[in-house]
C-alpha positions in Angstrom: -157.9 63.3 -9.0 -159.7 65.8 -6.8 -158.4 69.3 -7.2 -156.6 70.6 -4.0 -158.5 73.9 -3.9 -161.9 72.2 -4.3 -161.1 69.6 -1.6 -159.7 72.2 0.8 -162.8 74.4 0.4 -165.0 71.4 1.2 -162.9 70.6 4.2 -163.8 74.0 5.7 -167.4 72.7 6.1 -166.5 69.2 7.4 -165.5 67.9 10.8 -161.8 67.2 10.0 -159.1 69.5 8.9 -155.9 68.3 7.4 -154.1 66.8 10.3 -156.2 68.5 13.0 -159.2 66.7 14.5 -161.7 69.3 15.5 -165.4 70.0 15.2 -166.0 72.7 12.6 -169.0 74.8 11.8 -169.3 76.4 8.4 -169.3 80.1 8.3 -170.1 82.6 5.5 -166.4 83.4 5.3 -165.6 79.7 4.5 -167.6 79.8 1.2 -164.5 80.3 -1.0 -160.7 80.1 -0.6 -159.0 83.5 -0.2 -157.6 84.9 -3.4 -154.3 86.0 -1.8 -152.8 86.8 1.5 -153.5 90.5 0.8 -157.2 89.7 0.4 -157.2 87.6 3.5 -155.5 90.2 5.6 -158.1 92.8 4.5 -161.1 90.5 5.2 -163.1 91.9 8.1 -164.3 88.5 9.0 -161.0 87.7 10.8 -158.6 89.5 13.1 -154.8 89.1 13.1 -153.6 87.7 16.4 -157.0 86.2 17.2 -158.1 84.3 14.1 -154.8 84.1 12.3 -151.1 85.1 12.9 -147.7 85.3 11.2 -144.3 84.4 12.6 -140.9 84.9 10.9 -137.2 85.3 11.6 -134.6 86.9 9.4 -131.2 86.4 10.8 -128.8 89.4 10.9 -125.9 89.5 8.5 -123.4 92.1 9.8 -120.2 92.2 7.9 -118.0 95.2 8.7 -114.7 93.6 8.0 -112.7 94.1 4.8 -110.8 90.9 5.3 -113.3 88.4 6.7 -116.8 87.5 5.5 -119.9 86.9 7.6 -121.8 83.8 6.7 -124.7 84.1 4.2 -127.8 82.2 5.1 -128.7 80.2 2.0 -132.0 78.7 3.0 -135.5 79.7 4.2 -138.1 77.3 5.6 -141.8 78.3 5.3 -145.2 76.9 6.4 -147.9 78.8 4.4 -150.7 76.9 6.0 -149.6 76.5 9.6 -151.5 76.4 12.9 -154.9 74.7 12.5 -154.9 74.8 8.7 -152.5 72.0 8.0 -151.6 70.7 11.4 -148.0 70.1 12.3 -146.4 72.3 9.7 -145.7 75.2 12.0 -143.9 73.0 14.5 -141.9 71.3 11.7 -141.0 74.7 10.2 -139.5 75.9 13.4 -137.6 72.6 14.1 -136.2 72.4 10.6 -135.1 76.0 10.8 -133.2 75.0 14.0 -135.5 76.0 16.8 -137.6 74.0 19.3 -141.3 74.7 18.6 -142.1 75.2 22.3 -139.7 78.0 23.2 -137.4 78.7 20.2 -134.4 77.2 22.0 -131.9 75.4 19.8 -133.2 72.1 18.7 -131.7 68.7 19.7 -130.6 68.4 16.1 -127.2 70.1 15.8 -126.4 72.4 12.9 -127.0 75.8 11.5 -130.2 77.9 11.8 -132.2 79.1 8.8 -134.6 81.9 8.2 -138.3 81.0 8.5 -141.8 82.3 7.9 -145.2 80.9 8.6 -148.9 81.8 8.4 -151.1 80.2 11.0 -154.8 79.6 11.5 -155.5 80.2 15.2 -159.2 79.5 15.4 -160.7 76.6 17.3 -162.5 75.5 14.1 -162.9 76.5 10.5 -159.2 77.2 9.8 -159.5 75.7 6.4 -161.2 78.9 5.2 -157.9 80.7 5.7 -156.1 78.6 3.1 -154.3 80.6 0.3 -152.9 78.5 -2.4 -149.1 78.7 -2.7 -149.1 80.3 -6.1 -151.1 83.2 -4.6 -149.0 83.7 -1.5 -148.1 87.4 -1.6 -147.2 88.1 2.0 -144.5 90.8 1.9 -142.2 89.1 4.4 -142.6 85.7 2.8 -141.9 87.0 -0.6 -138.8 89.0 0.5 -137.3 86.1 2.5 -137.8 83.7 -0.5 -136.5 86.2 -3.0 -133.3 86.6 -1.0 -132.7 82.9 -0.5 -130.9 80.3 -2.7 -133.2 77.6 -1.3 -136.7 77.6 0.0 -138.4 74.5 1.6 -142.2 74.8 1.8 -144.0 72.5 4.2 -147.6 71.4 3.6 -150.1 68.8 4.8 -152.4 66.8 2.6 -154.8 63.9 2.7 -153.8 60.7 0.9 -156.5 61.0 -1.7 -155.3 64.4 -2.7 -152.0 62.7 -3.7 -153.4 59.6 -5.2 -152.2 57.4 -2.3 -154.0 54.6 -0.5 -156.1 55.5 2.6 -154.0 56.0 5.7 -150.7 56.2 3.9 -147.9 57.8 6.0 -146.0 59.4 3.2 -144.1 62.6 2.3 -144.4 63.8 -1.3 -141.3 65.6 -2.5 -141.9 68.3 -5.1 -140.6 71.7 -6.3 -138.4 72.8 -9.2 -135.0 72.2 -7.7 -133.9 68.7 -8.8 -130.9 68.4 -6.6 -132.8 69.5 -3.5 -135.6 67.0 -4.4 -133.0 64.2 -4.8 -131.3 64.9 -1.4 -134.7 65.0 0.3 -135.7 61.7 -1.2 -132.4 60.1 -0.3 -132.4 61.3 3.3 -136.0 60.4 4.0 -135.4 56.9 2.5 -132.3 56.5 4.7 -134.3 57.5 7.8 -137.0 54.9 7.0 -139.6 57.5 6.0 -141.7 56.6 3.0 -141.1 59.3 0.3 -142.4 59.5 -3.2 -141.9 62.0 -6.0 -144.8 64.4 -6.1 -146.5 64.4 -9.6 -149.7 65.2 -11.3 -151.5 68.3 -10.0 -149.3 71.4 -10.0 -150.3 72.4 -6.4 -149.2 69.0 -5.0 -146.1 68.8 -7.2 -145.0 72.4 -6.5 -143.9 72.9 -10.1 -145.5 76.3 -10.9 -142.8 79.0 -11.1 -145.3 81.2 -9.1 -145.4 78.8 -6.2 -143.8 80.5 -3.2 -141.3 77.7 -2.9 -139.9 78.5 -6.3 -139.6 82.3 -5.8 -135.9 82.1 -4.9 -132.7 83.6 -6.2 -132.4 80.5 -8.3 -136.0 80.4 -9.4 -136.5 77.0 -7.9 -137.1 75.4 -4.5 -138.6 72.3 -2.8 -142.0 71.5 -1.4 -143.0 68.7 1.0 -146.6 67.5 1.2 -147.0 65.3 4.3 -150.0 63.1 4.7 -152.2 63.2 7.8 -151.0 59.9 9.1 -147.4 60.9 8.8 -147.9 64.1 10.7 -150.2 62.5 13.3 -147.5 60.0 14.2 -145.2 62.9 15.2 -147.3 64.1 18.2 -148.6 62.4 21.3 -152.1 60.9 21.2 -154.9 63.4 21.9 -152.3 66.2 21.9 -152.5 67.1 18.2 -153.9 70.6 18.7 -152.6 74.1 18.2 -152.1 74.5 21.9 -150.4 71.1 22.6 -148.4 70.0 19.6 -145.2 72.0 20.4 -144.8 70.4 23.8 -145.8 66.8 22.8 -143.3 65.8 20.1 -142.6 62.2 19.5 -139.4 60.6 18.1 -140.8 60.5 14.5 -140.9 64.3 14.6 -137.2 64.5 15.3 -136.4 61.8 12.8 -138.2 63.7 10.1 -136.6 67.0 11.2 -133.1 65.5 11.1 -133.5 64.0 7.7 -134.8 67.2 6.3 -131.9 69.2 7.8 -129.4 66.8 6.3 -130.9 67.4 2.9 -130.6 71.1 3.3 -127.0 70.8 4.4 -126.2 68.7 1.3 -127.8 71.2 -1.1 -126.1 74.1 0.6 -122.7 72.4 0.5 -122.7 72.6 -3.3 -123.6 76.3 -3.4 -120.7 78.8 -3.5 -121.6 82.3 -2.4 -119.3 84.7 -4.3 
């Protein structure tokens, strides 16, 4: 199997990024994957807000009552490779957290909101050079949100060959160290008619490294979704699968995937008592 880091580095010099059809031009900065978010943020080749950006929301818990309890948000949704790095993951991160990707209004899918964090590539090309593997994600906000959550769901994009699947496969690979969370995700995707398989093999695809950002939770385990290019492409209108257009061109498969994922989060949270 092709190693994820090797393949992603190669993608930075080819005309197709994972899930985003753009014309790319290799740059000196694309020669090697960034060692960490800290290293990337310090790299003078890129500027925050122009070449890359971060978005997050931590919901307020304000409990001033001695008799009643404010709700504790159990789950965080993250997209470590959003924007033009692994196309579609930013939009899914927002929707699964409970917000419409276009304007952060409540989504059509009813239910609670969740904390979220994402790192996004904003360049017109070459966003693959901004990739930081999940075990090396050390963004301060990302780490703090995950460390304060019972559950983390990390969203990623992959190509079928990275996951040992047939070309053109529209599939989600379910990984991470939380077995109950994985089970509920598999069941809800299957019930929704979405092809789901258990992620296995390479650690980065399976999300089984304890240092993976998805597993840096209060429980020491979380869940990771690797969505193939074909699965993500089907969620957005034709010729609108770009950083600028995706949020306002969502197709029914996007909401089907969002609803199934949120149901799985609801199920895992239902079994977690907060003392």
